[in-house]
Tab-separated table of C-alpha atoms and ligand atoms in Angstrom:
chain	number	residue	atom	x	y	z
B	294	MET	CA	143.952	47.939	38.524
B	295	GLU	CA	143.138	50.976	36.423
B	296	LEU	CA	140.918	53.236	38.552
B	297	PRO	CA	137.444	53.812	37.362
B	298	PHE	CA	136.064	57.144	36.511
B	299	ALA	CA	134.220	59.240	39.074
B	300	GLU	CA	132.819	62.742	39.201
B	301	SER	CA	135.002	65.717	39.363
B	302	TRP	CA	133.038	67.432	42.441
B	303	LYS	CA	131.765	66.243	45.644
B	304	ILE	CA	128.255	67.231	47.235
B	305	LYS	CA	128.226	69.966	49.750
B	306	MET	CA	124.312	70.325	50.004
B	307	VAL	CA	121.397	68.111	49.417
B	308	GLU	CA	117.736	68.366	48.879
B	309	PRO	CA	115.473	65.472	50.006
B	310	ILE	CA	113.189	64.139	47.369
B	311	ARG	CA	110.102	61.731	47.776
B	312	LYS	CA	108.771	58.749	46.013
B	313	SER	CA	105.176	58.547	45.601
B	314	THR	CA	102.473	55.605	45.006
B	315	ARG	CA	100.947	54.742	41.460
B	316	GLU	CA	97.633	55.824	42.651
B	317	GLU	CA	98.744	59.318	43.901
B	318	ARG	CA	100.402	59.747	40.503
B	319	GLU	CA	97.443	58.757	38.475
B	320	GLN	CA	95.558	61.371	40.352
B	321	TRP	CA	98.035	64.041	39.881
B	322	LEU	CA	98.405	63.405	36.411
B	323	ARG	CA	94.568	63.542	35.515
B	324	GLU	CA	94.631	66.750	37.264
B	325	ALA	CA	97.469	67.950	35.334
B	326	LYS	CA	95.531	67.117	32.127
B	327	ASN	CA	98.112	64.632	30.967
B	328	ASN	CA	100.713	67.533	30.615
B	329	VAL	CA	103.689	67.072	32.978
B	330	PHE	CA	104.439	70.799	32.755
B	331	MET	CA	101.376	71.104	34.947
B	332	LEU	CA	102.591	68.980	37.623
B	333	ARG	CA	103.844	70.447	40.900
B	334	ALA	CA	107.499	69.708	41.507
B	335	GLU	CA	106.806	67.930	44.631
B	336	GLN	CA	104.643	65.259	42.766
B	337	VAL	CA	107.726	64.284	40.786
B	338	TYR	CA	110.595	61.920	42.082
B	339	ILE	CA	113.256	62.328	39.377
B	340	ASP	CA	112.806	65.536	37.350
B	341	LEU	CA	114.265	65.087	33.885
B	342	LEU	CA	112.049	67.764	32.340
B	343	THR	CA	114.962	70.150	31.520
B	344	ASP	CA	118.434	71.013	31.977
B	345	SER	CA	117.512	74.595	32.093
B	346	GLY	CA	118.083	76.503	35.231
B	347	THR	CA	118.071	73.020	37.145
B	348	GLY	CA	121.688	72.732	37.678
B	349	ALA	CA	123.499	72.771	40.939
B	350	MET	CA	125.882	75.747	41.470
B	351	SER	CA	129.194	75.491	42.979
B	352	ASP	CA	130.597	76.964	46.347
B	353	ARG	CA	132.664	79.555	44.145
B	354	GLN	CA	129.344	80.395	42.332
B	355	TRP	CA	127.568	80.980	45.798
B	356	SER	CA	130.232	82.841	47.163
B	357	ALA	CA	130.340	85.180	44.194
B	358	MET	CA	126.424	85.720	44.824
B	359	MET	CA	127.549	87.381	48.096
B	360	THR	CA	129.712	89.763	46.385
B	361	GLY	CA	127.193	90.769	43.666
B	362	ASP	CA	126.985	94.433	43.064
B	363	GLU	CA	123.122	95.481	42.697
B	364	SER	CA	123.709	99.028	41.433
B	365	TYR	CA	121.105	100.009	38.798
B	366	SER	CA	123.914	101.142	36.268
B	367	GLY	CA	127.442	100.361	35.856
B	368	ALA	CA	127.468	97.508	38.310
B	369	ARG	CA	130.780	95.920	38.939
B	370	SER	CA	129.313	92.388	38.431
B	371	PHE	CA	128.128	93.484	34.881
B	372	PHE	CA	131.678	94.171	34.131
B	373	GLU	CA	132.856	90.963	35.688
B	374	LEU	CA	130.442	89.051	33.526
B	375	LYS	CA	131.273	91.143	30.441
B	376	ASP	CA	135.059	90.984	30.719
B	377	THR	CA	134.477	86.914	31.114
B	378	ILE	CA	132.318	86.648	27.980
B	379	THR	CA	134.717	88.623	26.035
B	380	ARG	CA	137.636	86.480	27.104
B	381	LEU	CA	135.617	83.168	26.314
B	382	THR	CA	134.037	84.444	23.120
B	383	GLY	CA	135.959	87.344	21.546
B	384	PHE	CA	132.777	89.568	21.645
B	385	GLN	CA	133.178	92.773	22.830
B	386	TYR	CA	129.588	94.178	23.250
B	387	VAL	CA	127.346	92.350	25.850
B	388	ILE	CA	123.728	92.757	26.602
B	389	PRO	CA	122.346	90.716	29.594
B	390	THR	CA	118.835	89.494	29.546
B	391	HIS	CA	116.759	87.590	31.861
B	392	GLN	CA	116.839	84.396	29.774
B	393	GLY	CA	117.760	82.929	26.345
B	394	ARG	CA	114.230	83.685	24.849
B	395	ALA	CA	114.627	87.238	26.256
B	396	ALA	CA	117.879	87.528	24.245
B	397	GLU	CA	115.865	86.279	21.062
B	398	ASN	CA	113.315	88.778	21.743
B	399	VAL	CA	115.635	91.830	21.934
B	400	LEU	CA	117.943	90.756	18.798
B	401	PHE	CA	114.653	89.592	16.777
B	402	SER	CA	112.647	92.607	17.685
B	403	TYR	CA	115.711	94.518	15.915
B	404	LEU	CA	116.302	92.318	12.942
B	405	VAL	CA	113.164	90.126	11.815
B	406	ARG	CA	110.461	91.567	9.822
B	407	LYS	CA	106.973	90.293	8.526
B	408	GLY	CA	107.880	88.011	5.754
B	409	SER	CA	111.713	87.307	6.548
B	410	VAL	CA	113.154	84.023	6.151
B	411	VAL	CA	115.247	82.612	9.073
B	412	PRO	CA	117.209	79.474	8.170
B	413	GLY	CA	118.776	77.405	10.883
B	414	ASN	CA	119.718	73.863	12.109
B	415	ALA	CA	116.400	73.142	13.901
B	416	HIS	CA	115.550	76.351	15.764
B	417	PHE	CA	114.593	75.585	19.255
B	418	ASP	CA	110.829	76.085	20.003
B	419	THR	CA	111.318	79.678	21.675
B	420	THR	CA	113.520	80.718	18.731
B	421	LYS	CA	110.941	79.389	16.197
B	422	GLY	CA	108.231	81.030	18.364
B	423	HIS	CA	109.865	84.420	18.142
B	424	ILE	CA	110.375	84.097	14.318
B	425	GLU	CA	106.933	83.058	13.609
B	426	SER	CA	104.979	85.483	15.887
B	427	ARG	CA	106.591	87.935	13.811
B	428	ARG	CA	105.040	86.510	10.654
B	429	ALA	CA	108.455	85.399	9.454
B	430	LYS	CA	109.508	81.974	8.273
B	431	ALA	CA	111.803	79.530	10.207
B	432	ILE	CA	113.452	77.018	7.699
B	433	ASP	CA	115.084	73.895	9.041
B	434	VAL	CA	118.077	72.850	7.293
B	435	THR	CA	119.766	70.336	9.437
B	436	VAL	CA	121.465	67.434	7.792
B	437	PRO	CA	118.746	65.149	6.588
B	438	GLU	CA	120.659	61.973	8.370
B	439	ALA	CA	119.608	63.633	11.824
B	440	ARG	CA	115.965	62.258	11.276
B	441	ASP	CA	117.243	58.542	11.219
B	442	THR	CA	117.595	57.921	14.816
B	443	GLN	CA	119.416	54.669	14.467
B	444	ARG	CA	122.297	56.144	12.512
B	445	GLU	CA	125.513	56.950	14.618
B	446	LEU	CA	127.238	59.942	13.444
B	447	PRO	CA	129.595	62.008	15.197
B	448	PHE	CA	128.071	65.629	14.451
B	449	LYS	CA	124.394	64.815	13.662
B	450	GLY	CA	123.588	68.265	14.677
B	451	ASN	CA	125.073	69.650	11.333
B	452	VAL	CA	123.874	72.118	8.975
B	453	SER	CA	123.042	70.950	5.262
B	454	LEU	CA	125.290	73.265	3.376
B	455	GLU	CA	123.163	72.247	0.317
B	456	LEU	CA	119.832	72.977	1.785
B	457	THR	CA	121.100	76.181	3.224
B	458	LYS	CA	122.434	77.326	-0.217
B	459	LYS	CA	119.123	76.711	-1.655
B	460	VAL	CA	117.240	78.860	0.995
B	461	LEU	CA	119.770	81.541	0.554
B	462	GLU	CA	119.484	81.543	-3.233
B	463	GLU	CA	115.696	81.653	-3.265
B	464	ASN	CA	115.528	84.273	-0.725
B	465	LYS	CA	118.127	86.829	-1.587
B	466	GLY	CA	117.877	89.993	0.229
B	467	ASN	CA	115.216	88.620	2.837
B	468	VAL	CA	117.269	86.687	5.229
B	469	PRO	CA	118.283	88.822	8.219
B	470	PHE	CA	120.449	86.078	9.688
B	471	PHE	CA	121.284	82.286	10.074
B	472	VAL	CA	120.622	80.806	13.371
B	473	LEU	CA	123.436	78.155	14.138
B	474	THR	CA	122.286	76.265	17.315
B	475	VAL	CA	125.188	74.208	19.109
B	476	THR	CA	124.287	71.729	20.106
B	477	ASN	CA	121.338	71.109	18.245
B	478	ASN	CA	118.711	70.530	20.986
B	479	THR	CA	115.883	69.727	18.837
B	480	VAL	CA	117.437	66.805	17.096
B	481	GLY	CA	118.635	65.164	20.233
B	482	GLY	CA	121.532	67.478	21.718
B	483	GLN	CA	123.636	66.514	18.847
B	484	PRO	CA	126.891	68.621	18.157
B	485	VAL	CA	127.976	70.555	15.092
B	486	SER	CA	131.677	69.997	14.111
B	487	MET	CA	133.934	72.919	13.763
B	488	GLN	CA	134.377	72.314	10.125
B	489	ASN	CA	130.409	72.779	9.596
B	490	ILE	CA	130.528	75.967	11.715
B	491	ARG	CA	133.386	77.173	9.484
B	492	GLU	CA	131.568	76.141	6.189
B	493	THR	CA	128.038	77.382	7.209
B	494	SER	CA	129.524	80.757	8.356
B	495	ALA	CA	131.595	81.013	5.088
B	496	LEU	CA	128.518	80.163	2.790
B	497	CYS	CA	126.335	82.556	4.644
B	498	HIS	CA	128.988	85.287	4.493
B	499	LYS	CA	129.170	84.762	0.730
B	500	TYR	CA	125.458	85.715	0.484
B	501	GLY	CA	125.991	88.584	3.076
B	502	VAL	CA	123.975	86.937	5.546
B	503	PRO	CA	125.096	87.127	9.066
B	504	VAL	CA	125.400	84.212	11.505
B	505	VAL	CA	123.803	84.161	14.988
B	506	MET	CA	125.077	81.383	17.148
B	507	ASP	CA	122.359	80.072	19.634
B	508	SER	CA	125.021	79.055	22.231
B	509	ALA	CA	122.916	77.712	25.120
B	510	ARG	CA	125.009	74.496	24.973
B	511	PHE	CA	128.140	75.831	23.256
B	512	ALA	CA	130.692	74.138	25.952
B	513	GLU	CA	129.055	70.871	25.515
B	514	ASN	CA	129.459	71.329	21.762
B	515	ALA	CA	133.208	72.074	22.386
B	516	TYR	CA	133.728	68.910	24.292
B	517	PHE	CA	132.285	67.038	21.355
B	518	ILE	CA	134.616	68.667	18.941
B	519	LYS	CA	137.669	67.913	21.217
B	520	THR	CA	136.645	64.280	21.588
B	521	ARG	CA	135.473	63.501	17.942
B	522	GLU	CA	136.964	65.819	15.472
B	523	ALA	CA	140.438	65.258	14.084
B	524	GLY	CA	142.885	68.096	15.119
B	525	TYR	CA	141.270	69.212	18.308
B	526	GLN	CA	142.329	66.627	20.700
B	527	ASP	CA	145.031	68.849	22.207
B	528	LYS	CA	143.298	72.001	22.530
B	529	THR	CA	141.574	73.080	25.438
B	530	ILE	CA	137.681	73.643	25.865
B	531	LYS	CA	138.455	77.319	26.100
B	532	GLU	CA	140.490	77.308	22.956
B	533	ILE	CA	137.806	75.608	20.751
B	534	ALA	CA	134.979	77.579	22.142
B	535	ARG	CA	136.925	80.747	20.999
B	536	GLU	CA	137.177	79.353	17.583
B	537	MET	CA	133.619	78.391	17.318
B	538	PHE	CA	132.779	82.013	18.162
B	539	SER	CA	135.190	83.709	15.734
B	540	TYR	CA	133.255	82.447	12.829
B	541	VAL	CA	129.904	83.976	13.666
B	542	ASP	CA	128.587	87.412	14.032
B	543	CYS	CA	126.831	87.178	17.143
B	544	MET	CA	125.476	85.021	19.920
B	545	THR	CA	122.358	84.534	21.823
B	546	MET	CA	122.736	82.717	25.188
B	547	SER	CA	120.387	80.853	27.710
B	548	SER	CA	122.824	81.040	30.805
B	549	LYS	CA	120.504	78.599	32.249
B	550	LYS	CA	122.333	75.612	30.522
B	551	ASP	CA	126.163	76.025	29.895
B	552	GLY	CA	126.293	79.271	32.232
B	553	LEU	CA	125.450	77.039	35.246
B	554	VAL	CA	122.919	79.169	36.559
B	555	ASN	CA	119.227	79.125	37.306
B	556	MET	CA	118.215	82.214	35.679
B	557	GLY	CA	119.801	84.445	32.877
B	558	GLY	CA	120.805	84.947	29.318
B	559	PHE	CA	122.789	87.373	27.177
B	560	ILE	CA	123.639	88.840	23.692
B	561	ALA	CA	127.277	89.162	22.702
B	562	THR	CA	128.554	90.704	19.307
B	563	ASN	CA	131.162	92.687	17.790
B	564	ARG	CA	128.860	94.430	15.481
B	565	GLU	CA	128.321	97.911	16.875
B	566	ASP	CA	125.223	98.668	14.533
B	567	TRP	CA	123.486	95.355	16.173
B	568	TYR	CA	124.458	96.431	19.663
B	569	GLU	CA	123.023	99.949	19.185
B	570	GLY	CA	120.001	98.467	17.691
B	571	CYS	CA	119.548	95.947	20.653
B	572	LYS	CA	119.897	98.612	23.219
B	573	LEU	CA	116.714	100.032	21.928
B	574	TYR	CA	114.773	96.982	22.848
B	575	CYS	CA	116.667	95.792	25.806
B	576	ILE	CA	115.718	98.940	27.879
B	577	PRO	CA	112.106	98.745	27.524
B	578	TYR	CA	111.804	94.932	27.726
B	579	GLU	CA	114.461	93.943	29.841
B	580	GLY	CA	115.985	96.505	31.553
B	581	PHE	CA	118.983	99.071	31.763
B	582	ILE	CA	121.999	97.812	29.323
B	583	THR	CA	124.011	96.842	32.425
B	584	TYR	CA	121.673	94.586	33.983
B	585	GLY	CA	118.979	93.412	31.461
B	586	GLY	CA	116.788	91.629	33.581
B	587	MET	CA	119.482	90.025	35.873
B	588	ASN	CA	120.539	90.588	39.429
B	589	GLY	CA	123.995	91.694	40.245
B	590	ARG	CA	124.566	88.620	42.280
B	591	ASP	CA	123.479	86.425	39.304
B	592	MET	CA	125.881	88.204	36.918
B	593	ALA	CA	128.435	87.511	39.197
B	594	ALA	CA	127.593	83.850	39.762
B	595	LEU	CA	127.193	83.585	35.972
B	596	ALA	CA	130.826	84.816	35.307
B	597	VAL	CA	132.114	82.041	37.562
B	598	GLY	CA	129.805	79.243	36.016
B	599	LEU	CA	130.985	80.109	32.457
B	600	ASP	CA	134.678	79.924	33.517
B	601	GLU	CA	133.930	76.444	35.347
B	602	ASN	CA	131.877	75.003	32.490
B	603	THR	CA	134.482	75.375	29.818
B	604	GLU	CA	136.793	73.344	31.749
B	605	PHE	CA	137.126	69.798	30.539
B	606	ASP	CA	136.523	67.792	33.749
B	607	MET	CA	133.338	69.463	34.366
B	608	LEU	CA	131.994	68.500	30.894
B	609	ASP	CA	133.462	65.096	30.992
B	610	THR	CA	131.562	64.367	34.178
B	611	ARG	CA	128.234	65.681	32.616
B	612	ILE	CA	128.418	64.022	29.183
B	613	ARG	CA	129.839	60.565	30.727
B	614	GLN	CA	126.481	60.492	32.955
B	615	VAL	CA	124.455	61.048	29.856
B	616	GLN	CA	126.369	58.209	28.293
B	617	TYR	CA	125.894	56.101	31.154
B	618	LEU	CA	122.181	56.268	30.922
B	619	ALA	CA	122.502	55.571	27.086
B	620	GLN	CA	124.296	52.408	27.791
B	621	LYS	CA	121.610	51.178	30.191
B	622	LEU	CA	119.160	51.779	27.578
B	623	ASP	CA	121.278	49.857	25.078
B	624	GLU	CA	121.288	46.903	27.623
B	625	TYR	CA	117.339	46.921	27.617
B	626	GLY	CA	117.136	47.433	23.706
B	627	ILE	CA	115.327	50.579	24.015
B	628	PRO	CA	115.595	52.758	20.803
B	629	TYR	CA	116.829	56.363	21.128
B	630	GLN	CA	118.470	59.121	19.022
B	631	ARG	CA	121.858	57.686	18.450
B	632	PRO	CA	124.545	58.527	19.555
B	633	ALA	CA	123.724	59.919	22.988
B	634	GLY	CA	123.392	63.710	23.092
B	635	GLY	CA	125.282	66.130	25.214
B	636	HIS	CA	122.261	66.892	27.655
B	637	ALA	CA	119.780	64.397	27.217
B	638	ILE	CA	118.943	60.884	25.723
B	639	PHE	CA	115.838	61.356	23.335
B	640	VAL	CA	113.769	58.123	23.034
B	641	ASP	CA	112.303	57.427	19.950
B	642	ALA	CA	108.612	57.184	20.742
B	643	ASP	CA	107.508	56.253	17.439
B	644	ARG	CA	109.347	53.055	17.677
B	645	VAL	CA	108.395	52.387	21.279
B	646	LEU	CA	104.741	52.945	20.956
B	647	ASP	CA	104.408	51.723	17.480
B	648	ARG	CA	100.559	50.818	17.916
B	649	ILE	CA	99.900	54.457	18.486
B	650	PRO	CA	99.109	56.535	15.496
B	651	LYS	CA	100.748	60.017	15.151
B	652	GLU	CA	97.399	61.697	15.654
B	653	GLU	CA	97.410	60.185	19.250
B	654	PHE	CA	100.923	61.670	20.077
B	655	PRO	CA	103.023	58.585	21.059
B	656	ALA	CA	105.815	60.838	22.626
B	657	GLN	CA	103.298	62.466	24.968
B	658	THR	CA	101.788	59.246	25.869
B	659	LEU	CA	105.211	57.684	26.774
B	660	THR	CA	106.062	60.777	28.925
B	661	CYS	CA	102.689	60.324	30.954
B	662	GLU	CA	103.522	56.405	31.039
B	663	LEU	CA	107.060	57.107	32.533
B	664	TYR	CA	105.648	59.341	35.066
B	665	LEU	CA	102.913	56.813	36.040
B	666	GLU	CA	105.568	54.084	36.236
B	667	ALA	CA	107.863	55.898	38.819
B	668	GLY	CA	107.323	59.584	39.219
B	669	ILE	CA	109.913	60.435	36.429
B	670	ARG	CA	109.325	63.689	34.461
B	671	ALA	CA	110.661	63.495	31.139
B	672	CYS	CA	109.231	66.123	28.259
B	673	GLU	CA	107.941	65.412	24.764
B	674	ILE	CA	110.023	66.957	22.039
B	675	GLY	CA	107.652	65.745	19.162
B	676	TYR	CA	104.505	66.240	17.582
B	677	ILE	CA	102.802	68.597	20.327
B	678	LEU	CA	105.815	70.669	20.577
B	679	ALA	CA	106.037	70.980	16.866
B	680	ASP	CA	103.082	73.021	17.134
B	681	ARG	CA	100.581	73.850	14.133
B	682	ASP	CA	101.665	75.321	11.008
B	683	PRO	CA	101.189	79.000	11.296
B	684	PHE	CA	99.785	79.431	7.891
B	685	THR	CA	97.662	76.038	7.401
B	686	ARG	CA	97.019	75.463	11.028
B	687	GLU	CA	97.579	71.824	10.435
B	688	ASN	CA	99.533	69.706	12.966
B	689	ARG	CA	103.292	69.168	11.975
B	690	PHE	CA	103.905	65.640	12.041
B	691	GLY	CA	106.934	65.665	9.576
B	692	GLY	CA	109.614	65.544	12.277
B	693	LEU	CA	110.774	63.104	14.850
B	694	ASP	CA	108.559	62.330	17.966
B	695	LEU	CA	110.866	61.987	20.834
B	696	VAL	CA	110.689	61.781	24.845
B	697	ARG	CA	113.741	63.702	26.172
B	698	LEU	CA	115.331	62.497	29.346
B	699	CYS	CA	117.196	65.644	30.119
B	700	ILE	CA	119.893	65.687	32.873
B	701	PRO	CA	120.249	68.581	35.070
B	702	ARG	CA	123.914	69.477	35.818
B	703	ARG	CA	125.508	68.099	38.864
B	704	VAL	CA	122.174	67.106	40.517
B	705	TYR	CA	121.621	63.354	40.052
B	706	THR	CA	123.773	60.274	40.828
B	707	ASP	CA	124.239	57.402	38.463
B	708	ASN	CA	121.889	55.692	40.872
B	709	HIS	CA	119.157	57.746	39.649
B	710	MET	CA	120.019	57.067	36.315
B	711	ASN	CA	119.522	53.303	37.173
B	712	VAL	CA	116.136	54.075	38.274
B	713	VAL	CA	115.142	55.988	35.225
B	714	ALA	CA	116.360	53.275	33.040
B	715	ALA	CA	114.550	50.587	34.964
B	716	ALA	CA	111.462	52.501	34.768
B	717	LEU	CA	111.814	52.875	31.164
B	718	LYS	CA	112.400	49.210	30.623
B	719	ASN	CA	109.235	48.278	32.605
B	720	VAL	CA	107.259	50.558	30.085
B	721	TYR	CA	109.164	49.202	27.209
B	722	ASP	CA	108.257	45.614	28.214
B	723	ARG	CA	104.550	46.054	28.395
B	724	ARG	CA	104.444	48.687	25.267
B	725	HIS	CA	102.314	46.220	23.119
B	726	GLU	CA	99.637	46.805	25.895
B	727	ILE	CA	99.580	50.358	25.325
B	728	SER	CA	97.367	50.712	22.086
B	729	ARG	CA	95.631	54.066	22.652
B	730	GLY	CA	97.333	57.715	23.182
B	731	LEU	CA	95.936	60.999	23.714
B	732	ARG	CA	93.651	63.760	22.117
B	733	ILE	CA	94.170	67.479	22.800
B	734	THR	CA	91.230	69.086	24.470
B	735	LYS	CA	92.801	72.596	24.752
B	736	GLU	CA	95.662	74.356	23.119
B	737	ALA	CA	97.329	77.678	22.908
B	738	PRO	CA	97.960	79.277	19.245
B	739	LEU	CA	101.816	79.181	19.727
B	740	MET	CA	104.148	77.060	21.957
B	741	ARG	CA	101.230	74.846	22.980
B	742	HIS	CA	103.218	72.115	24.744
B	743	PHE	CA	103.697	74.300	27.985
B	744	THR	CA	99.900	74.516	28.631
B	745	VAL	CA	98.229	71.875	26.550
B	746	GLU	CA	95.444	69.843	27.918
B	747	LEU	CA	94.902	66.281	26.904
B	748	GLU	CA	92.590	63.303	27.674
B	749	ARG	CA	93.406	59.616	27.396
B	750	LEU	CA	91.661	57.693	24.704
Y	1121	F0G	N1	117.881	77.946	22.500
Y	1121	F0G	C1	117.980	76.644	22.919
Y	1121	F0G	C2	118.922	75.686	22.067
Y	1121	F0G	C3	117.444	76.175	24.021
Y	1121	F0G	O1	117.434	74.991	24.394
Y	1121	F0G	C4	116.733	77.009	24.799
Y	1121	F0G	C5	115.942	76.474	26.092
Y	1121	F0G	C6	116.646	78.340	24.321
Y	1121	F0G	C7	117.153	78.826	23.232
Y	1121	F0G	C8	115.882	79.464	25.182
Y	1121	F0G	O2	116.426	79.657	26.379
Y	1121	F0G	O3	115.012	78.824	28.235
Y	1121	F0G	O4	116.723	80.485	28.660
Y	1121	F0G	O5	114.654	81.209	27.420
Y	1121	F0G	N2	115.846	75.479	26.278
Y	1121	F0G	C9	115.076	74.745	27.268
Y	1121	F0G	C10	115.138	73.267	27.191
Y	1121	F0G	C11	113.960	75.437	27.897
Y	1121	F0G	O6	114.449	72.577	28.035
Y	1121	F0G	O7	115.646	72.847	26.377
Y	1121	F0G	P1	115.569	80.144	27.652
């Protein structure tokens, strides 16, 4: 008999979690103004809000914490981290930051000006926020097929070369860089192929536009290249990652994802001018250039995490768990962005709650229903997160309205996935009874989803 698949790790430390009653959850959600970001973590049974900073560190990472060097400048832990990043990416200059958005803040402070145009394959919300808050424009040039949730494509996160060419042509001299996000979180954790990375970079470089890779989930992207793209089957994840980075000019990193740590980020590049420019912003915003917002011990743990998570078995365990949840949803007929992404399943809320108009936020409503059903916290990646257009102040209803079931690394078992799928099925089975959604009662001018307040209609 062929042996079944199992995790490539075993569990050394556990944290109890608790179920609640429906009555408790109704009260808690009311108090949280129907925004799951406002819940207390103890009010959640299975937390799929994000895979960011929520993973479990390994014994090797914890032991690296003990040897962290906390020197203000020139810490050994910084050089351990820098050497690891250089080995994995080929980039010589490394600036640590406290998380991914801080890396964006430092780099964009140097490069983005009012009126700049920054194309990319579906900028993450903080990335878009850092562009728009500088009165610049973020233009999404993801392949249009990504918007058809039922279409199965191996690299649905790809950049449309045609759209990119048009933007570069129309904005000559005004594009400081292109943001290439791997995997493409916003369209469902979908990967970008090596061919597309190569061709996008070649096109941008032809127009003299540098490429910044938003690398939060670069290792998961490399896994998909290895398992889906011809010619990469026999290459290691580390070889593939190195090739991905070889085509771009710079990377910003949220280490809270594929770095397997709870907090951290960095910028890495071979461009000396950018390094010099970033240093000027790193020091006042983040901290001195050999710690930039990170503890020495956290840099030490990150160096180990980056190494661990660029090994095939680690990624195979993780991505198979996401695919396991997807199979369950297939059994129950629940529509999601196909195929399953690297870090999450994105349920197509528009198709599930099809009686609820866009103006009443179907994905946010489904997020609330799933919490009420079983204490599962998912996250809306839809019309609320899309924010208002900064120029017209109209809601942006043009994109997808998804509920993200985002799976932390090395935290939950497949039994938890069974509970998530069953809870979602229960909501799905009574979807026709859900005919009204939510109305916003309070919202921030930018990145409103974190603090938005809503009432049930
Ligand atoms: N880029 C991408 C693709 C991301 O997914 C994130 C964060 C960031 C940048 C910003 O990094 O959180 O360290 O400041 N994504 C998290 C998420 C928050 O839930 O998807 P950060």
